Amino acid sequence: QVQLQESGPGLVKPSETLSLTCTVSGASISGYYWSWIRQPPGKGLEWIASIYNSGSTKYNPSLKSRVTISVDTSKNHLSLKLSSVTAADTAVYYCAREGLYDDYSWFDPWGQGTLVIVSS
Amino acid sequence: DIQMTQSPSSLSASVGDRLTITCRASQSISSFLNWYQQKPGKAPKLLIYGASTLHYRVPSRFSGSGSGTDFTLTISSLQPEDFATYYCQQSHSTPWTFGQGTKVEIK
């Protein structure tokens, strides 16, 4: 059974860089796209970026200039860095696997999520 | 970006009710439409992909239909564990986008 676990600081100061890690267990990180998705408190879901183990990446244009996504196959984890954060980046951050069949894709499973608050 | 609009934003219903939630895309997305269920404090869970294919272990009271721009999620007989927020998501083209959510509350 594939499980994902996000980790990282719960509090980040404005203008600094948010850094999160997602550890994957129960499956190899190779051979799939892995994604970061966020959800501001009380609001909806926003896809941030996805990465394949080969390094192929997809970004949400609204965040692309501030986002770095990477994968470490030796540690079976993926990482997210979001620079120049503001209060608007306060959210629960989820990692998820992109399932694929034919041309259809979806997010499953998801990690439990980690709340990151941007505040001085 | 493809905009996804759900209706209603919230609704109240009773156990046993038949429920329909609508999702509309700002342009045609064929059948590249997924549905998720999210309970408070939990991550979303995939219910349906490809507009109508039930994810494994999802009860058969859930069903999805539609193609092009208009889609529906139907719960044939609402159960207590179904009170949650439901999101649609398009997988036609990046950036992947979600609807704003439909909160299903107990009447």
Coordinates of C-alpha atoms in Angstrom, one line a residue:
Chain A
Q1 CA 0.0 0.0 0.0
V2 CA 1.5 3.3 -1.1
Q3 CA 1.8 5.9 1.6
L4 CA 3.0 9.5 1.4
Q5 CA 4.1 11.7 4.3
E6 CA 4.9 15.4 4.1
S7 CA 7.3 17.0 6.4
G8 CA 8.8 20.5 6.9
P9 CA 8.6 23.6 9.0
G10 CA 5.1 24.7 10.0
L11 CA 6.1 28.3 10.2
V12 CA 7.9 30.4 7.6
K13 CA 8.7 34.1 7.6
P14 CA 7.5 36.4 4.8
S15 CA 10.0 36.7 1.9
E16 CA 11.7 33.4 2.9
T17 CA 11.7 30.1 1.2
L18 CA 9.2 27.3 2.1
S19 CA 10.8 23.8 1.9
L20 CA 8.9 20.6 2.2
T21 CA 9.7 16.9 1.7
C22 CA 7.3 14.1 0.8
T23 CA 8.5 10.6 1.7
V24 CA 7.0 7.8 -0.3
S25 CA 6.7 4.3 1.2
G26 CA 5.3 1.1 -0.2
A27 CA 6.2 1.8 -3.8
S28 CA 9.1 3.1 -5.8
I29 CA 9.1 6.7 -6.7
S30 CA 10.2 5.8 -10.2
G31 CA 7.8 5.5 -13.0
Y32 CA 5.2 7.9 -11.9
Y33 CA 4.5 11.6 -11.8
W34 CA 4.4 13.0 -8.3
S35 CA 2.6 16.3 -7.4
W36 CA 2.3 19.0 -4.9
I37 CA -1.2 20.5 -4.3
R38 CA -2.1 23.1 -1.7
Q39 CA -5.3 24.3 0.1
P40 CA -5.5 27.6 2.0
P41 CA -7.5 27.3 5.2
G42 CA -11.2 27.0 4.4
K43 CA -10.6 27.3 0.7
G44 CA -10.3 25.0 -2.4
L45 CA -7.5 23.1 -3.9
E46 CA -4.7 24.4 -6.1
W47 CA -2.2 22.3 -8.1
I48 CA 1.3 23.6 -7.7
A49 CA 3.6 21.3 -9.8
S50 CA 4.4 17.7 -10.8
I51 CA 7.6 15.8 -11.5
Y52 CA 8.6 12.5 -13.1
N53 CA 11.6 10.6 -11.8
S54 CA 13.4 11.4 -15.1
G55 CA 13.2 15.1 -14.1
S56 CA 10.4 16.0 -16.4
T57 CA 8.3 18.7 -14.7
K58 CA 5.0 20.5 -15.0
Y59 CA 4.3 23.7 -13.3
N60 CA 1.3 25.9 -12.6
P61 CA 2.2 29.1 -14.4
S62 CA 0.8 31.2 -11.5
L63 CA 3.5 29.8 -9.3
K64 CA 6.2 28.7 -11.7
S65 CA 8.6 31.6 -11.1
R66 CA 8.8 30.8 -7.4
V67 CA 8.6 26.9 -7.4
T68 CA 11.3 24.3 -7.5
I69 CA 10.3 20.7 -7.5
S70 CA 12.7 17.8 -7.3
V71 CA 12.9 14.1 -6.7
D72 CA 15.5 11.9 -5.0
T73 CA 15.1 8.3 -6.1
S74 CA 17.8 7.1 -3.7
K75 CA 15.7 8.4 -0.8
N76 CA 12.4 7.8 -2.5
H77 CA 11.2 11.3 -1.8
L78 CA 10.2 14.4 -3.5
S79 CA 10.7 18.0 -2.5
L80 CA 9.1 21.4 -2.9
K81 CA 10.7 24.8 -2.5
L82 CA 8.5 27.9 -2.8
S83 CA 10.5 31.2 -2.6
S84 CA 9.5 34.7 -1.6
V85 CA 6.5 33.5 0.4
T86 CA 3.7 35.8 1.6
A87 CA 0.7 35.3 3.8
A88 CA -1.2 34.2 0.7
D89 CA 1.0 31.1 0.7
T90 CA -0.4 29.9 4.0
A91 CA -2.0 26.6 3.3
V92 CA -2.1 22.9 3.9
Y93 CA 0.4 21.4 1.4
Y94 CA -0.3 17.9 0.0
C95 CA 1.8 15.6 -2.0
A96 CA 0.1 13.1 -4.2
R97 CA 0.8 10.5 -6.9
E98 CA -0.5 11.0 -10.4
G99 CA -2.2 7.9 -11.5
L100 CA -2.4 7.2 -15.2
Y101 CA -4.4 4.9 -17.5
D102 CA -4.7 5.5 -21.2
D103 CA -4.6 9.3 -21.3
Y104 CA -6.5 9.7 -18.1
S105 CA -4.7 11.0 -15.0
W106 CA -5.8 11.6 -11.4
F107 CA -4.3 12.3 -8.0
D108 CA -4.2 9.2 -5.8
P109 CA -3.1 8.5 -3.1
W110 CA -2.5 11.7 -1.2
G111 CA -0.4 12.4 1.9
Q112 CA -2.1 13.6 5.0
G113 CA -1.0 17.2 4.4
T114 CA 1.1 19.6 6.3
L115 CA 0.0 23.1 7.4
V116 CA 2.5 25.9 6.6
I117 CA 1.8 29.3 8.1
V118 CA 3.6 32.3 6.7
S119 CA 4.0 34.9 9.4
S120 CA 6.7 37.0 11.1
Chain B
D1 CA -6.4 27.9 -17.7
I2 CA -9.6 25.8 -17.7
Q3 CA -12.0 27.1 -15.1
M4 CA -14.1 24.5 -13.3
T5 CA -17.4 25.7 -11.7
Q6 CA -19.4 23.5 -9.3
S7 CA -23.0 23.9 -8.3
P8 CA -24.3 24.2 -5.8
S9 CA -21.6 25.4 -3.5
S10 CA -23.4 23.8 -0.5
L11 CA -26.5 21.8 0.1
S12 CA -28.3 20.2 3.0
A13 CA -29.6 16.7 2.6
S14 CA -30.9 13.7 4.6
V15 CA -29.7 10.2 4.9
G16 CA -31.2 8.2 2.0
D17 CA -31.6 11.2 -0.3
R18 CA -30.5 11.1 -4.0
L19 CA -28.0 13.8 -4.6
T20 CA -26.6 15.4 -7.7
I21 CA -23.6 17.8 -7.9
T22 CA -22.8 19.5 -11.2
C23 CA -19.4 20.6 -12.5
R24 CA -19.0 22.7 -15.6
A25 CA -15.7 23.3 -17.5
S26 CA -15.0 26.6 -19.3
Q27 CA -14.0 24.6 -22.4
S28 CA -14.5 21.1 -23.6
I29 CA -12.4 18.6 -21.6
S30 CA -13.8 15.4 -23.2
S31 CA -14.0 12.9 -20.3
F32 CA -10.9 14.1 -18.5
L33 CA -12.8 14.8 -15.3
N34 CA -12.2 13.4 -11.8
W35 CA -14.2 13.7 -8.5
Y36 CA -12.8 13.7 -5.0
Q37 CA -14.3 13.6 -1.5
Q38 CA -12.8 15.5 1.3
K39 CA -13.7 15.2 5.0
P40 CA -12.7 17.9 7.5
G41 CA -9.0 17.7 8.4
K42 CA -8.3 15.0 5.9
A43 CA -6.8 14.8 2.5
P44 CA -9.1 14.4 -0.6
K45 CA -9.8 10.9 -1.7
L46 CA -10.4 9.9 -5.3
L47 CA -13.9 8.7 -6.1
I48 CA -14.2 8.8 -9.9
Y49 CA -11.8 9.3 -12.8
G50 CA -12.4 9.6 -16.5
A51 CA -15.8 11.2 -15.7
S52 CA -17.5 7.8 -14.9
T53 CA -15.0 5.2 -13.8
L54 CA -15.4 4.3 -10.1
H55 CA -12.1 4.1 -8.3
Y56 CA -11.6 0.8 -6.5
R57 CA -13.3 0.3 -3.1
V58 CA -15.6 3.3 -3.8
P59 CA -19.2 2.3 -3.1
S60 CA -21.5 1.7 -6.1
R61 CA -23.9 4.4 -4.8
F62 CA -21.5 6.9 -6.3
S63 CA -21.7 7.5 -10.0
G64 CA -20.4 10.0 -12.5
S65 CA -21.5 11.1 -15.9
G66 CA -21.0 13.7 -18.6
S67 CA -18.5 14.7 -21.3
G68 CA -17.5 17.9 -23.0
T69 CA -18.2 20.7 -20.5
D70 CA -21.0 19.4 -18.3
F71 CA -20.5 16.7 -15.7
T72 CA -22.5 15.3 -12.7
L73 CA -21.7 13.3 -9.6
T74 CA -24.6 11.4 -8.2
I75 CA -25.0 9.7 -4.8
S76 CA -28.0 7.4 -5.2
S77 CA -28.7 7.0 -1.5
L78 CA -26.8 9.3 0.9
Q79 CA -25.2 7.6 3.8
P80 CA -23.9 9.3 7.1
E81 CA -20.3 8.9 5.9
D82 CA -21.0 10.8 2.7
F83 CA -21.3 14.1 4.4
A84 CA -18.2 15.9 3.1
T85 CA -17.0 18.3 0.5
Y86 CA -16.7 17.2 -3.1
Y87 CA -14.4 18.6 -5.7
C88 CA -14.2 18.1 -9.4
Q89 CA -10.8 18.3 -11.2
Q90 CA -10.0 18.5 -14.9
S91 CA -7.1 16.4 -16.3
H92 CA -7.4 17.6 -19.9
S93 CA -4.5 20.1 -19.8
T94 CA -2.2 21.7 -17.4
P95 CA -2.5 23.6 -15.2
W96 CA -4.7 21.0 -13.6
T97 CA -7.6 22.8 -12.0
F98 CA -10.3 22.1 -9.4
G99 CA -13.8 23.2 -8.9
Q100 CA -14.4 25.3 -5.8
G101 CA -16.1 22.5 -4.0
T102 CA -19.6 21.5 -2.9
K103 CA -20.2 21.0 0.8
V104 CA -22.8 18.4 1.6
E105 CA -24.3 18.9 5.1
I106 CA -26.9 17.1 7.2
K107 CA -30.4 18.5 7.0

